[in-house]
C-alpha atoms as one frame of an Amber mdcrd trajectory, in Angstrom:
protein
   0.268  -0.242  -0.366   2.763   2.074   0.499   4.672   1.956  -3.089   1.946
   2.217  -4.200   0.500   4.856  -2.295   4.466   6.444  -3.336   4.334   5.711
  -6.214   0.638   8.375  -7.238   2.814  10.570  -5.460   5.768  10.628  -7.366
   2.841   9.842 -10.276   1.727  13.155  -9.245   4.354  15.784  -8.804   6.155
  14.171 -12.191   6.071  17.631 -14.607   3.639  16.930 -17.272   3.949  18.200
 -21.959   2.982  21.534 -20.883   4.855  22.225 -18.404   8.385  20.439 -19.374
   7.520  23.110 -22.486   7.231  25.902 -20.340   9.878  25.272 -17.864  12.375
  24.780 -21.137  11.351  28.656 -22.698  12.420  29.677 -19.221  15.693  28.338
 -19.479  16.788  29.452 -23.392  15.376  32.253 -21.978  17.729  32.723 -19.031
  20.525  31.516 -21.678  20.589  34.345 -23.451  20.653  37.082 -20.520  24.219
  35.655 -20.569  27.417  34.975 -22.561  27.744  31.723 -25.239  31.188  30.833
 -26.534  32.136  34.470 -25.637  29.567  36.362 -27.049  26.869  38.541 -26.047
  23.551  38.461 -27.587  21.765  40.899 -29.601  19.018  42.194 -27.113  15.812
  41.850 -29.629  12.680  44.012 -29.398   9.442  43.250 -27.406   6.650  44.500
 -29.057   3.091  45.111 -27.317   0.672  42.408 -28.539  -2.886  41.766 -27.571
  -2.244  38.184 -26.910  -0.743  37.870 -23.080   1.934  35.410 -22.690   3.879
  34.118 -19.291   6.301  36.766 -20.119   4.463  40.314 -19.828   1.234  40.969
 -19.901  -0.474  43.684 -23.449   0.389  46.586 -23.940  -2.262  48.717 -25.812
  -3.814  51.826 -25.694  -7.377  50.565 -27.002  -8.283  48.020 -24.645 -10.332
  49.086 -22.321  -9.462  50.125 -18.076  -8.761  47.585 -15.368 -12.216  48.748
 -12.933 -12.090  48.310  -9.626 -15.447  46.174  -9.560 -13.735  44.054 -11.480
 -10.742  43.734  -8.950 -12.726  42.557  -6.835 -15.400  40.038  -8.466 -11.728
  37.924  -7.555 -11.739  38.590  -4.116 -13.274  36.489  -1.508 -16.188  38.115
   0.210 -17.458  36.300   3.196 -19.596  38.595   4.650 -19.602  41.522   1.538
 -18.126  44.654   3.891 -15.565  45.728   1.523 -18.664  45.611  -1.617 -21.025
  48.090   1.327 -17.355  50.049   2.047 -17.821  50.384  -1.535 -20.474  51.480
  -2.745 -21.224  53.818   0.346 -17.709  55.898  -1.487 -19.633  55.386  -4.941
 -23.436  56.475  -3.463 -21.756  60.077  -1.679 -22.384  62.987  -3.963 -18.821
  64.307  -2.205 -18.428  68.550  -3.539 -15.637  69.074  -5.033 -13.520  71.398
  -4.226 -13.612  75.540  -5.814 -11.337  76.473  -7.609  -9.364  79.088  -6.078
 -10.317  83.006  -7.211  -7.576  83.504  -9.629  -7.535  80.734 -11.631 -11.630
  80.734 -11.534 -11.732  83.785 -13.374  -8.717  82.995 -15.957 -10.808  79.938
 -16.828 -13.557  82.366 -17.283 -11.550  84.965 -19.928  -9.961  82.274 -21.753
 -13.866  80.498 -22.428 -15.571  84.198 -23.450 -12.030  85.655 -24.942 -12.494
  81.833 -27.712 -16.157  82.144 -27.844 -15.607  85.909 -29.112 -13.193  85.140
 -31.296 -15.525  82.764 -33.018 -18.462  85.023 -33.420 -15.618  88.219 -34.927
 -13.818  85.099 -36.898 -17.632  85.081 -39.122 -17.445  88.808 -39.662 -14.440
  88.619 -41.369 -14.810  87.551 -45.561 -17.670  90.513 -45.236 -15.089  93.095
 -44.038 -12.592  92.216 -45.944 -15.536  91.868 -49.722 -16.852  95.585 -48.147
 -12.586  96.604 -47.813 -11.292  95.462 -51.498 -15.428  97.384 -53.084 -14.075
 100.315 -54.916 -17.238 101.228 -53.973 -19.747 101.213 -51.302 -23.581 102.219
 -51.268 -25.062 102.648 -47.918 -27.804 100.737 -47.168 -25.976  97.449 -47.880
 -29.654  95.598 -47.315 -31.619  96.469 -50.469 -35.238  95.847 -50.128 -36.900
  93.785 -51.762 -39.069  94.730 -54.297 -42.227  92.833 -55.685 -45.075  93.683
 -56.694 -48.147  92.557 -54.356 -51.410  91.444 -56.600 -54.005  92.286 -55.740
 -55.284  88.772 -53.330 -52.143  90.217 -50.462 -54.124  93.740 -49.880 -55.696
  93.968 -47.108 -58.743  95.992 -46.327 -59.363  98.217 -43.587 -61.769  99.541
 -41.379 -62.505 103.072 -40.361 -64.908 104.409 -37.678 -64.595 108.180 -38.797
 -67.775 109.170 -40.137 -65.745 111.206 -43.190 -63.712 108.720 -44.270 -66.317
 106.350 -44.379 -68.303 108.979 -46.892 -64.989 109.478 -48.818 -64.954 105.413
 -49.263 -68.192 105.150 -50.710 -68.340 108.018 -52.629 -64.595 107.338 -54.471
 -66.851 103.553 -54.803 -69.002 104.922 -57.005 -66.850 107.362 -58.619 -66.765
 106.884 -61.755 -63.294 108.082 -62.676 -61.418 105.674 -59.854 -59.561 102.707
 -60.916 -61.388  99.784 -60.516 -59.298  96.210 -59.882 -57.975  93.996 -61.515
 -59.197  97.020 -64.624 -56.597  99.476 -66.022 -58.447 101.731 -66.782 -61.808
 104.053 -65.041 -65.325 103.356 -66.755 -64.882 107.735 -67.388 -61.614 106.496
 -69.562 -63.566 103.518 -71.265 -66.220 105.828 -72.277 -64.646 107.874 -74.113
 -62.117 104.723 -75.756 -65.577 103.466 -77.383 -66.432 107.248 -78.354 -63.310
 108.352 -80.367 -63.054 107.233 -83.975 -59.433 105.441 -85.181 -58.913 106.946
 -87.710 -58.718 110.135 -85.616 -57.056 108.701 -82.725 -53.948 107.610 -85.256
 -53.892 111.403 -87.302 -54.058 112.989 -83.379 -50.937 110.400 -82.295 -49.984
 111.082 -85.862 -49.109 114.870 -85.658 -48.532 114.744 -81.754 -45.378 112.164
 -82.829 -45.060 114.599 -85.664 -45.186 117.702 -83.107 -42.977 116.055 -80.756
 -40.017 115.527 -83.393 -39.854 118.978 -84.523 -39.884 119.914 -80.882 -36.906
 118.075 -80.844 -34.698 118.917 -83.722 -35.397 122.601 -83.021 -34.185 121.772
 -79.957 -31.142 119.990 -81.459 -29.952 123.090 -83.279 -30.143 125.418 -80.789
 -28.237 123.204 -78.276 -25.621 123.254 -81.546 -25.741 126.785 -82.696 -25.763
 127.597 -79.155 -21.746 125.553 -79.430 -20.917 128.221 -82.010 -17.990 130.606
 -81.312 -16.903 131.983 -83.770 -17.482 135.961 -83.362 -18.514 136.436 -86.779
 -21.725 134.245 -87.393 -22.350 136.230 -83.808 -22.551 139.604 -85.441 -23.969
 138.264 -89.395 -27.196 136.109 -86.263 -27.095 140.253 -84.429 -27.252 142.310
 -87.314 -30.591 139.394 -89.047 -31.857 140.129 -85.267 -31.863 144.160 -86.317
 -32.961 143.814 -88.928 -36.156 141.775 -88.215 -36.754 144.346 -84.576 -37.020
 147.436 -87.620 -39.229 145.545 -89.879 -41.741 144.922 -86.323 -41.033 148.260
 -85.438 -41.805 150.099 -88.865 -45.137 147.536 -88.898 -46.367 148.960 -85.384
 -45.370 152.566 -85.983 -48.318 152.602 -88.076 -50.836 150.220 -86.164 -49.904
 150.720 -82.700 -47.660 153.864 -82.146 -48.057 153.027 -78.518 -45.998 150.009
 -78.388 -44.175 152.055 -80.703 -43.648 154.417 -77.890 -42.948 151.461 -75.690
 -40.579 149.920 -78.291 -38.472 153.699 -78.112 -37.694 153.495 -74.370 -36.311
 150.833 -74.776 -33.969 151.231 -76.859 -33.308 154.262 -75.425 -31.899 152.341
 -72.177 -30.597 149.421 -74.507 -27.745 152.383 -75.646 -28.091 154.052 -71.904
 -26.073 150.903 -70.558 -23.366 150.120 -73.405 -22.712 153.450 -73.480 -21.961
 153.062 -69.438 -20.008 149.316 -70.550 -18.118 151.289 -72.943 -17.813 147.840
 -74.448 -16.827 148.886 -78.554 -13.679 150.355 -77.143 -10.042 149.491 -78.558
  -8.949 148.671 -75.373 -10.190 145.505 -75.567  -8.123 141.768 -76.770 -10.100
 141.621 -79.702  -9.058 145.029 -80.732  -5.262 144.339 -79.675  -4.922 141.670
 -82.454  -7.419 142.590 -84.883  -5.436 145.549 -85.069  -2.288 144.121 -86.094
  -4.215 141.515 -88.629  -5.955 144.299 -90.729  -2.877 144.804 -92.735  -3.465
 141.975 -94.865  -7.211 141.036 -94.045  -9.761 143.603 -95.369 -12.191 142.533
 -93.855 -11.106 142.045 -90.357 -10.607 146.084 -90.921 -14.137 145.979 -91.699
 -14.936 144.928 -88.668 -12.819 147.266 -87.269 -13.870 150.433 -88.828 -17.326
 149.480 -87.610 -16.805 148.798 -84.314 -15.152 152.663 -83.941 -18.722 153.614
 -85.541 -20.841 152.256 -83.261 -18.182 153.543 -80.644 -18.326 156.948 -82.053
 -22.264 156.732 -81.911 -23.055 155.563 -78.533 -20.710 158.261 -77.179 -21.773
 161.332 -79.215 -23.834 164.203 -77.144 -27.088 163.855 -77.179 -27.841 166.849
 -79.608 -31.791 169.333 -80.293 -31.534 171.604 -83.073 -35.794 172.256 -82.528
 -36.999 175.340 -82.904 -39.024 177.086 -79.926 -42.372 176.343 -81.648 -41.753
 172.595 -83.533 -40.831 171.769 -79.173 -43.736 173.939 -77.958 -46.107 171.548
 -81.034 -44.170 168.868 -80.107 -45.505 168.993 -76.435 -49.115 169.316 -77.425
 -49.318 166.576 -79.293 -48.011 163.685 -77.439 -47.237 164.573 -72.848 -45.337
 161.123 -72.579 -42.592 162.724 -75.221 -42.663 165.676 -73.166 -41.528 164.097
 -70.176 -37.971 162.125 -71.945 -37.873 165.607 -74.222 -37.294 167.080 -70.742
 -36.056 164.367 -68.688 -33.195 164.424 -71.894 -32.548 168.214 -72.447 -32.071
 168.567 -68.197 -29.890 165.600 -68.625 -27.891 167.722 -70.924 -28.118 170.520
 -68.710 -25.981 169.459 -65.655 -23.617 167.707 -68.290 -22.537 171.462 -69.679
 -22.787 172.993 -66.159 -20.849 169.728 -64.656 -17.252 169.605 -65.518 -17.068
 166.953 -63.962 -18.940 165.058 -65.846 -17.810 166.332 -69.294 -15.918 162.747
 -71.212 -13.132 162.867 -73.728 -13.591 162.280 -77.385 -13.552 159.059 -78.785
 -10.343 159.956 -80.790  -8.417 160.101 -77.733  -9.892 156.126 -76.931  -8.193
 155.629 -80.497  -5.191 156.810 -79.998  -4.075 155.403 -76.421  -5.450 152.247
 -78.241  -3.242 152.466 -80.955  -0.360 153.769 -78.168  -0.337 150.109 -76.559
  -0.069 147.973 -80.207   3.360 150.575 -80.729   5.886 148.496 -78.728   5.253
 145.443 -79.845   4.105 146.003 -84.066   5.581 149.415 -84.711   5.777 149.246
 -88.379   2.011 147.364 -88.786   1.073 150.345 -86.858   2.659 153.084 -89.713
   1.735 151.110 -92.777  -2.870 151.205 -91.181  -2.394 154.698 -90.386  -1.009
 155.460 -94.331  -4.236 153.067 -95.572  -6.474 154.457 -93.609  -6.127 157.949
 -93.105  -9.917 158.633 -91.850  -9.461 156.086 -89.210  -8.374 158.402 -86.252
 -10.291 161.461 -87.532 -13.877 159.223 -87.074 -14.821 161.913 -84.787 -17.697
 164.710 -85.238 -16.576 168.372 -85.306 -18.115 169.181 -82.165 -15.653 165.914
 -80.478 -13.289 168.482 -81.186 -14.313 171.530 -79.414 -13.867 169.475 -75.477
 -10.575 169.376 -76.133 -10.036 172.602 -74.090 -12.840 171.576 -71.331 -11.252
 167.789 -70.893  -7.725 170.702 -69.891  -9.763 172.462 -67.926 -10.532 168.914
 -66.200  -6.968 167.458 -65.580  -6.394 171.735 -64.156  -9.358 171.513 -61.559
  -7.765 167.377 -60.683  -4.293 168.822 -60.451  -5.301 171.642 -58.535  -7.118
 169.282 -55.944  -4.589 166.708 -55.722  -2.700 169.313 -55.085   0.788 168.609
 -52.167  -0.229 165.097 -51.999   3.184 162.757 -53.396   1.009 159.655 -53.109
   3.406 157.724 -55.175   6.273 158.411 -52.367   4.092 157.751 -49.523   3.217
 153.891 -51.191   7.159 153.961 -51.658   7.569 154.272 -47.670   4.932 152.378
 -46.755   5.720 148.892 -49.069   9.664 149.976 -47.323   8.441 149.185 -44.116
   6.116 146.136 -44.806   9.394 144.955 -45.975  11.421 146.133 -42.950   8.387
 143.881 -40.835   8.682 141.270 -42.736  11.663 140.015 -43.048  13.529 138.139
 -41.180  16.501 140.047 -39.116  20.481 138.854 -38.422  21.452 137.372 -35.069
  24.194 138.729 -33.724  25.909 136.105 -31.122  28.061 139.237 -30.163  28.420
 139.283 -26.358  30.892 142.388 -24.949  34.020 141.247 -22.759  34.719 138.190
 -24.793  37.868 138.111 -26.436  37.691 141.919 -25.949  38.063 145.415 -23.307
  34.863 146.628 -22.161  33.533 148.943 -20.281  32.455 152.960 -20.467  34.833
 154.810 -23.089  36.035 151.576 -25.276  35.085 151.950 -28.730  32.158 148.494
 -29.751  35.021 146.431 -31.611  33.007 146.531 -35.176  34.812 143.915 -37.423
  34.516 141.674 -34.483  31.044 142.580 -33.794  30.448 141.234 -38.033  31.813
 138.162 -37.891  29.090 136.916 -35.183  26.469 138.468 -36.617  24.953 135.501
 -38.794  23.245 136.703 -42.150  19.108 135.809 -42.314  18.634 133.883 -45.983
  16.242 136.810 -47.027  13.958 135.080 -49.828  12.299 136.800 -52.547   8.578
 138.443 -52.652   6.327 137.912 -55.571   6.142 141.520 -55.340   9.653 143.031
 -55.904   9.263 143.065 -58.925   5.966 145.758 -58.981   6.521 148.890 -57.059
   3.124 149.973 -57.516   2.005 146.791 -55.729   1.785 145.036 -52.217   1.087
 141.567 -51.648   0.896 140.039 -48.257   2.949 137.009 -47.366   1.074 136.590
 -43.880   0.143 133.001 -43.287  -3.268 133.127 -43.308  -4.758 130.744 -40.143
  -8.328 130.264 -41.789  -6.038 128.431 -44.802  -3.833 126.085 -41.803  -5.725
 123.903 -40.893  -6.739 122.868 -44.163  -2.877 122.350 -45.591  -1.585 119.192
 -46.032   1.032 118.738 -43.111   2.692 114.746 -43.928   2.807 113.381 -48.106
   0.184 110.456 -48.892   2.098 107.054 -48.602   2.976 106.985 -52.485   4.498
 110.118 -52.493   8.548 110.421 -52.128   8.554 113.936 -51.411   6.535 117.228
 -51.636   7.944 117.698 -55.788   5.537 114.081 -56.493   3.377 115.392 -54.584
   2.973 118.296 -56.114   2.859 117.579 -59.420   0.097 114.774 -58.290  -2.049
 117.803 -58.182  -0.346 120.241 -60.578  -2.649 117.705 -63.671  -5.870 117.842
 -64.474  -8.681 116.398 -64.169 -11.893 117.129 -65.947 -13.855 116.348 -69.107
 -11.891 118.302 -71.094  -8.835 116.722 -69.687  -9.855 112.800 -69.689 -11.486
 110.145 -71.104 -15.709 110.557 -69.570 -15.380 106.878 -68.236 -11.735 107.276
 -66.353 -13.405 111.191 -65.069 -16.122 109.200 -63.434 -14.006 107.013 -62.232
 -12.146 108.816 -60.896 -14.720 111.366 -59.445 -16.700 108.347 -58.087 -16.888
 108.772 -53.642 -15.663 105.670 -52.239 -19.353 106.249 -49.590 -22.546 107.252
 -51.878 -25.167 106.789 -49.067 -28.726 107.411 -50.428 -30.632 110.170 -49.007
 -33.748 109.987 -46.041 -32.570 106.293 -45.697 -32.044 104.494 -42.762 -28.520
 103.357 -42.616 -29.163 100.492 -40.190 -26.174  97.909 -37.973 -24.831  95.223
 -40.217 -26.931  91.968 -38.389 -26.448  88.432 -39.705 -29.021  88.082 -42.053
 -25.844  89.368 -44.460 -24.015  86.129 -43.255 -26.959  83.973 -44.746 -26.506
  85.590 -47.925 -22.631  85.528 -48.221 -22.358  81.327 -47.396 -25.681  80.624
 -50.317 -22.794  83.337 -52.488 -19.514  81.234 -51.845 -21.748  77.745 -52.344
 -22.267  77.751 -56.422 -18.673  78.812 -56.497 -17.062  75.880 -54.077 -19.354
  73.547 -55.703 -18.113  74.593 -59.189 -14.188  74.164 -58.116 -14.958  70.783
 -56.770 -16.180  70.111 -60.043 -13.357  71.467 -61.932 -10.626  69.744 -58.799
 -12.167  66.640 -60.098 -12.065  66.923 -63.846  -8.984  68.025 -64.506  -6.178
  65.510 -63.812  -3.842  65.394 -61.219
């Protein structure tokens, strides 16, 4: 029995095939760690795997973490004390310790910052688009213009009796459009009575009248742009001829109207005498005086202008006898007033030497004097070809030379003793001295020389320490009879540019850019409109509200088709 038991024990203690394999594997791993045949084996790298073995546990990150209750399943808990304790701990709602105030505020600020960045980043594409636009028109949100049908309109009821009566009267009226009709009942009735042929004739006549009006407007517009003085003179002559013909007709038919026209002509003559437009001191006369040597038409024009000047500046004389004047007064009271006014003006003019004017021949002489320094030969030949050019004045004007001399004497006596020119030059000199920059003197007495009472100043040393100021040339330096103020205007200084723009390198380039003209006369029409186009345009009477989130939705809708087309293009184009 004992032997049998021993054999059983031995059989139990003997290792099985699995155990032998494990032992052999263990021996091989241990032996690999030590040197064999004088050489050390290179350590092999072990990779983690899901399969577990006796030498290590798999470290798969994707595997689930081991929970506490999984570990407790293998623990023998007869009384269940551990589980009850664990249950109590899990069911207790423990409050976590609050964070300190700086950390909590920091976390709150970070969260708020992330939210604001997210909100603001939504507006970046729209803001960039508005900045890159050449022109912005406010309000940005355009209203949807849609015509509403009669079914969308709602009927309003009024509590006021007067309004109800007005509504009732409008409903019964034939001159109110009633939907869905386009015309009123009165218009339909009128159209039914009109003949079609008459309507067509009337329409054709109206169309013809509109065409004639447009042609006339175009013609007048074209004529108004003509700058030829010859053309203007021809028109003026034609107009005068027409007025004279009309005056002859009205003189026989309506004498009162003819008298009114005479009064109007006298008024025009007085205005022309006051303005003296027909003098030969103008630019046109000076230029044509040189051309008149070679051109007969220009010579005639100048002669005609001088004739007009002579007739306008001629004194009004009355050679009527007393009896004829009395008969004229008895015939018409209106002519009496005119004659008395003219005679009174004439007497006043003769009694007052200050009102006397020189003859027109003197004006002609002045005009020739102004031309002589520039083209003296031309003037000499003119005088030979036109001998009576300066003698167009009447004999009465030559008698007024004595009056002119008396007039000059009176002016000389009135301003005797007043040297105005000298006073003006002194005043200008004082003003220049005040406005000029003074020299800075750095000389100090006692430095490098003796000083004190009785010792004269060293002029050479004083001149040595004097820094001369750079005097700028004045604008009126070449004009002795003119003073040009060069003081800076404070009102204008705030509108002047203090710093150069970023696209200008120096002052000269900036001034050159400002001097380039901008206008339809120097630039093409399209470029001119583009240059003067304002960057911001606001509609009058419209409320400009801040941009809302509807614009974001519209912007996304606009971008989607573009993104889809870009995606399709990317699919089509081979890489």
